[in-house]
CSV table of C-alpha atoms and ligand atoms in Angstrom, one decimal:
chain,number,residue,atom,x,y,z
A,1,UNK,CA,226.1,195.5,3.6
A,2,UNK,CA,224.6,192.8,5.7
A,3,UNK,CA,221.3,194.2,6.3
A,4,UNK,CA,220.6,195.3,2.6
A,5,UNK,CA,221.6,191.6,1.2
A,6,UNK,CA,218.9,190.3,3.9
A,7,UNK,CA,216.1,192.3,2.8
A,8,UNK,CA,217.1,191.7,-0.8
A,9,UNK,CA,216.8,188.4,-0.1
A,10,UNK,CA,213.7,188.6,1.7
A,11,UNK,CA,211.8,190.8,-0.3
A,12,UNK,CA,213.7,190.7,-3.9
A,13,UNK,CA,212.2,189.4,-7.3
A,14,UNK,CA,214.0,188.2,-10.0
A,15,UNK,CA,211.6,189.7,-13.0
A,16,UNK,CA,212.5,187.0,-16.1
A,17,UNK,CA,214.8,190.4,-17.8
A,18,UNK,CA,217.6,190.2,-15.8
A,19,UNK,CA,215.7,193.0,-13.6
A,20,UNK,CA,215.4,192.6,-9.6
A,21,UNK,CA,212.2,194.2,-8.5
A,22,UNK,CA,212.4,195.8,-5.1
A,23,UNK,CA,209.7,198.2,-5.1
A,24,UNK,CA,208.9,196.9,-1.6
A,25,UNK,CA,211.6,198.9,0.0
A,26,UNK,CA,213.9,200.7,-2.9
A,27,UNK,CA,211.7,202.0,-5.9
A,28,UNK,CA,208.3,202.3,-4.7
A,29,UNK,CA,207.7,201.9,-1.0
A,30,UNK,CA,211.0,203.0,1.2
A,31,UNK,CA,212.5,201.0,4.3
A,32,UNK,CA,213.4,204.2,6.3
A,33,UNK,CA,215.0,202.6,8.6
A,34,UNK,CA,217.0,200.9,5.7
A,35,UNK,CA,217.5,204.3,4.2
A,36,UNK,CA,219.0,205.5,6.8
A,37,UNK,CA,221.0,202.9,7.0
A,38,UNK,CA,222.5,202.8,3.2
A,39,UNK,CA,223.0,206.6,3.9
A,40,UNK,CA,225.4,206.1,6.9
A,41,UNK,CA,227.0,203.5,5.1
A,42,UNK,CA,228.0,205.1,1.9
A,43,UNK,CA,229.2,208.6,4.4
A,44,UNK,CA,231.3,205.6,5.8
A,45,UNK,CA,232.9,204.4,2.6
A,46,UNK,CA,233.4,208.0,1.4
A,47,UNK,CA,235.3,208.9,4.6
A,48,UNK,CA,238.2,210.1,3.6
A,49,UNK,CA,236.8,212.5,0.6
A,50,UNK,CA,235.6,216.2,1.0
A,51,UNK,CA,231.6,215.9,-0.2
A,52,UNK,CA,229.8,219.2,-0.7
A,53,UNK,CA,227.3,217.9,-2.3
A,54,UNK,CA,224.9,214.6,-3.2
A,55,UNK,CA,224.0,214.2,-7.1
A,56,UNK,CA,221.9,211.9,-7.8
A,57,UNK,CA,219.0,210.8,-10.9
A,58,UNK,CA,215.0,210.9,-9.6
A,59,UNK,CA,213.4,209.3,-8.3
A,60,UNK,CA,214.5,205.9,-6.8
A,61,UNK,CA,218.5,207.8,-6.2
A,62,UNK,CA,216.7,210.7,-4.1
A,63,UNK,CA,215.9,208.4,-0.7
A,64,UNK,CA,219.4,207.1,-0.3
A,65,UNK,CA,221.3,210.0,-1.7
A,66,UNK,CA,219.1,212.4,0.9
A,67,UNK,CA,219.8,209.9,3.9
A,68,UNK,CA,223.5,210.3,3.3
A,69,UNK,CA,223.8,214.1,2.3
A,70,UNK,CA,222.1,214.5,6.3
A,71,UNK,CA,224.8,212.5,7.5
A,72,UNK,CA,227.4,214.7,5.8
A,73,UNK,CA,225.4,217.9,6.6
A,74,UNK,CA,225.3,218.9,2.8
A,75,UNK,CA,222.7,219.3,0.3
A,76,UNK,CA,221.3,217.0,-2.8
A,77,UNK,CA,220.6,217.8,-6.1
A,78,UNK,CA,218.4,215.5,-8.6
A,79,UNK,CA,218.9,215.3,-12.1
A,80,UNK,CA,215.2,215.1,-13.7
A,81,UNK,CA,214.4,213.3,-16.4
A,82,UNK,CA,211.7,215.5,-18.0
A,83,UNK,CA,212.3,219.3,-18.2
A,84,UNK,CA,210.6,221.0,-15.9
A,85,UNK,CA,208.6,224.0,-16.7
A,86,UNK,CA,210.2,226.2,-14.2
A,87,UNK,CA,213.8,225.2,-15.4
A,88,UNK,CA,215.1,228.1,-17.4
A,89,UNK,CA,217.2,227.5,-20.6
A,90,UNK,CA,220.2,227.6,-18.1
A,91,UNK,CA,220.7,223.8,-17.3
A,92,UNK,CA,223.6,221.2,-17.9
A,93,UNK,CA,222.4,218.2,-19.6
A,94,UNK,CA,223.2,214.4,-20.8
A,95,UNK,CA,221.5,212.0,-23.1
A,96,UNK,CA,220.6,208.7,-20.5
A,97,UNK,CA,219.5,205.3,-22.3
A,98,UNK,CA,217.2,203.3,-19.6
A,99,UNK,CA,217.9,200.1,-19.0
A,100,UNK,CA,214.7,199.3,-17.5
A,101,UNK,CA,212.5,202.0,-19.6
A,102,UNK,CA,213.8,201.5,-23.1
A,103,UNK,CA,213.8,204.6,-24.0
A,104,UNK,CA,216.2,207.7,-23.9
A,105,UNK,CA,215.8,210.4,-21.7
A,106,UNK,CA,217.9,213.9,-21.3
A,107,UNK,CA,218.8,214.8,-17.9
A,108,UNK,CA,218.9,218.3,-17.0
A,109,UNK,CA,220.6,220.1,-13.3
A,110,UNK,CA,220.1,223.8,-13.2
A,111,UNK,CA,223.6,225.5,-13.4
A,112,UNK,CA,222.7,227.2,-10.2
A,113,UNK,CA,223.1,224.1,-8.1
A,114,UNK,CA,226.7,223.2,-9.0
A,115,UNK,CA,229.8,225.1,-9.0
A,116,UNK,CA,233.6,224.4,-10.4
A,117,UNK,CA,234.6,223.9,-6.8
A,118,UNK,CA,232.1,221.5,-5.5
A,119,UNK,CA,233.4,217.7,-4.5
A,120,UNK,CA,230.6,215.4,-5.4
A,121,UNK,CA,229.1,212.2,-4.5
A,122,UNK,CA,226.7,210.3,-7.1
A,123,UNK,CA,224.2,208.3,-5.9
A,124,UNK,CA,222.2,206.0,-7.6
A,125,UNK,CA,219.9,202.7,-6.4
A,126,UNK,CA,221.3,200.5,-9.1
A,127,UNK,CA,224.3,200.2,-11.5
A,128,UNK,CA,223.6,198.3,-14.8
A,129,UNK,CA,225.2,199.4,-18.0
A,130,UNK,CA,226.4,202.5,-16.3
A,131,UNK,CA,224.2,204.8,-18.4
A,132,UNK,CA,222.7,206.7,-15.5
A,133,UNK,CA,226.1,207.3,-13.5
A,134,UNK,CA,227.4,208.4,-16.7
A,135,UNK,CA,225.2,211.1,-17.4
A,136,UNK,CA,225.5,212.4,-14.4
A,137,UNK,CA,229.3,212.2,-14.0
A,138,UNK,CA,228.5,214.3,-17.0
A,139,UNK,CA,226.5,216.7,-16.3
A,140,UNK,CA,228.5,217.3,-12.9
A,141,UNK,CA,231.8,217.8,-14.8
A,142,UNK,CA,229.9,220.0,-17.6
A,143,UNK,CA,229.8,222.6,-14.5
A,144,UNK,CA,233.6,222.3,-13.5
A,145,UNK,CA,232.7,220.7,-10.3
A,146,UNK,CA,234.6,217.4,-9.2
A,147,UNK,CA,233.7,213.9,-8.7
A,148,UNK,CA,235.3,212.1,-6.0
A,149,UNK,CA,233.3,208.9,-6.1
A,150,UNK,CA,230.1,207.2,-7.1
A,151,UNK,CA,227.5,205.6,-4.3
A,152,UNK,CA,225.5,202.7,-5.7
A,153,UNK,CA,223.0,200.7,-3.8
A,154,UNK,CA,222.5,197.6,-5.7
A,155,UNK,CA,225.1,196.9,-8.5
A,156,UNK,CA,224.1,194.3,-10.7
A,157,UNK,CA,227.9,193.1,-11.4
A,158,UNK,CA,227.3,191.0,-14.5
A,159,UNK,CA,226.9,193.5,-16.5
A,160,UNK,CA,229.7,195.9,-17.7
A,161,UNK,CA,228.7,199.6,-15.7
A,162,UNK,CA,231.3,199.5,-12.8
A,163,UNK,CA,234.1,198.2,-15.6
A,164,UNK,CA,233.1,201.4,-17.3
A,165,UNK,CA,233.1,204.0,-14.5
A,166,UNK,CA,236.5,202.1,-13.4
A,167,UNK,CA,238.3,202.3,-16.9
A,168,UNK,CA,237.1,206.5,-16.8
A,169,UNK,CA,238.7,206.3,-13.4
A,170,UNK,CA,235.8,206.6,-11.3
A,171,UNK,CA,235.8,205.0,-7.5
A,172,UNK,CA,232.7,202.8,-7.1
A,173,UNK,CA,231.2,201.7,-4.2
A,174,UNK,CA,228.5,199.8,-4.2
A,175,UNK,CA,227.0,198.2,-1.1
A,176,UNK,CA,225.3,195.0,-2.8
A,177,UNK,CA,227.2,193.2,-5.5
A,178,UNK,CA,225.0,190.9,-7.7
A,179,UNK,CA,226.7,188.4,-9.4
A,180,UNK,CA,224.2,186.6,-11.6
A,181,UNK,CA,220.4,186.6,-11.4
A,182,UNK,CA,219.4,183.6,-13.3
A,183,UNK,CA,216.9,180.7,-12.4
A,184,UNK,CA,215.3,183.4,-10.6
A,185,UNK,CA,217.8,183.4,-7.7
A,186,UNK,CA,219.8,186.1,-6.5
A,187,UNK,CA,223.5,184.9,-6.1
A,188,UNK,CA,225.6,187.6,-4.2
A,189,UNK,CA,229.6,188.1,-5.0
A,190,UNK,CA,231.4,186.4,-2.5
A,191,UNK,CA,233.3,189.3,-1.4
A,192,UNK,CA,229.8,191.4,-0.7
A,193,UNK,CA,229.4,189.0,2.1
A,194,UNK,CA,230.6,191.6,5.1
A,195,UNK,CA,229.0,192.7,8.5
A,196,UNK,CA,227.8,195.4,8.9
B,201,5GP,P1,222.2,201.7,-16.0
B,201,5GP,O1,222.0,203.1,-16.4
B,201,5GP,O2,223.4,201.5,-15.1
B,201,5GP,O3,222.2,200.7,-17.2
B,201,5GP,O4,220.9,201.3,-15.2
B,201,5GP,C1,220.7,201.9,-13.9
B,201,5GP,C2,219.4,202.5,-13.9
B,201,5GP,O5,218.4,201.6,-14.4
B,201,5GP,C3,219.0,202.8,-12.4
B,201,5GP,O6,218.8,204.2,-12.2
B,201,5GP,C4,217.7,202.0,-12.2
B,201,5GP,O7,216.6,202.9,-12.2
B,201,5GP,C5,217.5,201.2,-13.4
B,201,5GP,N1,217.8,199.7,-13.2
B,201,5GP,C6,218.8,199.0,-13.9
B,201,5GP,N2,218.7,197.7,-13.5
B,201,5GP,C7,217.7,197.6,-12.6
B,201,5GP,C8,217.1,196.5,-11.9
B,201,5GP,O8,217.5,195.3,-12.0
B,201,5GP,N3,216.1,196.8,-11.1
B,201,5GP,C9,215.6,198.0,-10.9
B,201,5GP,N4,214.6,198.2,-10.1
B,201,5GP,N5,216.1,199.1,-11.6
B,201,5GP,C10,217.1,198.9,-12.5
């Protein structure tokens, strides 16, 4: 996606972990306009699938995953990563390791929100290790309900979390591939470069 790989570009840091800090428009300020965007994009790769609903982890997955659940006309639902006090005991959950938090945090969905026959998209802003979509393929599948592909914003290809959605047969779209983030340079997959 042309537009995202230009503000990544533009606005991206290469932190010296292997972590791309884009708090400028992803994970701490949000580019509406780029929101709306990624949203329209993802509804376009997922064309041919039946969505009823967007799953995604909070906080940085709830902008993208809301922009494109309005384009489909269905609803989101956010894993949280703390227990909430007004969550009741009735809740699917997963263990998640963070990547960039070092430290493991059970994800919880109230069971009211998914159903055995809900389709669902998972959306998340970045793809790693693939702990995060993990969990929530999960904790969507704990309730019956079916996933019939996963949304990522940035994927950071060189390390091994679309190799293991794919090998659990997973589709995964992502709509920036990274290919290597070393000498502090972001270095894009060649086949990421598309118009948009
Ligand atoms: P994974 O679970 O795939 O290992 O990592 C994905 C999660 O870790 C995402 O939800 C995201 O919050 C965070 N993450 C992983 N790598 C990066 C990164 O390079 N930059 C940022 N900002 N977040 C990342």
């Amino acid at each position: 996606m042309k537009l995202l790989r230009e503000k990544i570009e533009e606005s991206g840091t290469v932190l010296s972990n292997g972590v791309l800090k884009v708090d400028s428009f992803l994970n701490h300020q949000i580019d509406a306009k780029l929101a709306i965007a990624i949203g329209k994009e993802f509804v376009k790769r997922f064309k041919d699938e039946e969505i009823t609903k967007v799953v995604t982890i909070e906080s940085s997955g709830i902008a993208p995953s809301l922009t494109a659940a309005i384009e489909l006309g269905v609803d989101v639902v956010f894993a949280r990563k703390k227990k909430s006090i007004t969550m009741n005991d009735q809740v699917y959950t997963s263990e998640v390791y963070s990547f960039t938090k070092k430290e493991t945090n059970t994800i919880t969905i109230s069971k009211d929100f998914l159903a055995k026959d809900d389709k669902i998209l998972i959306i998340d802003d970045f793809l790693a290790n693939g702990q995060a979509a993990l969990g929530l393929t999960s904790v969507v599948e704990q309730s019956g309900a079916t996933v019939v592909g996963i949304g990522i914003v940035i994927e950071k290809s060189f390390q091994n979390g679309r190799q293991s959605l794919v090998d659990k047969g997973y589709r995964v779209e992502s709509l920036a591939r990274i290919q290597s983030l070393k000498n502090e340079t972001v270095t894009f997959l060649e086949d990421n470069v598309t118009a948009q």
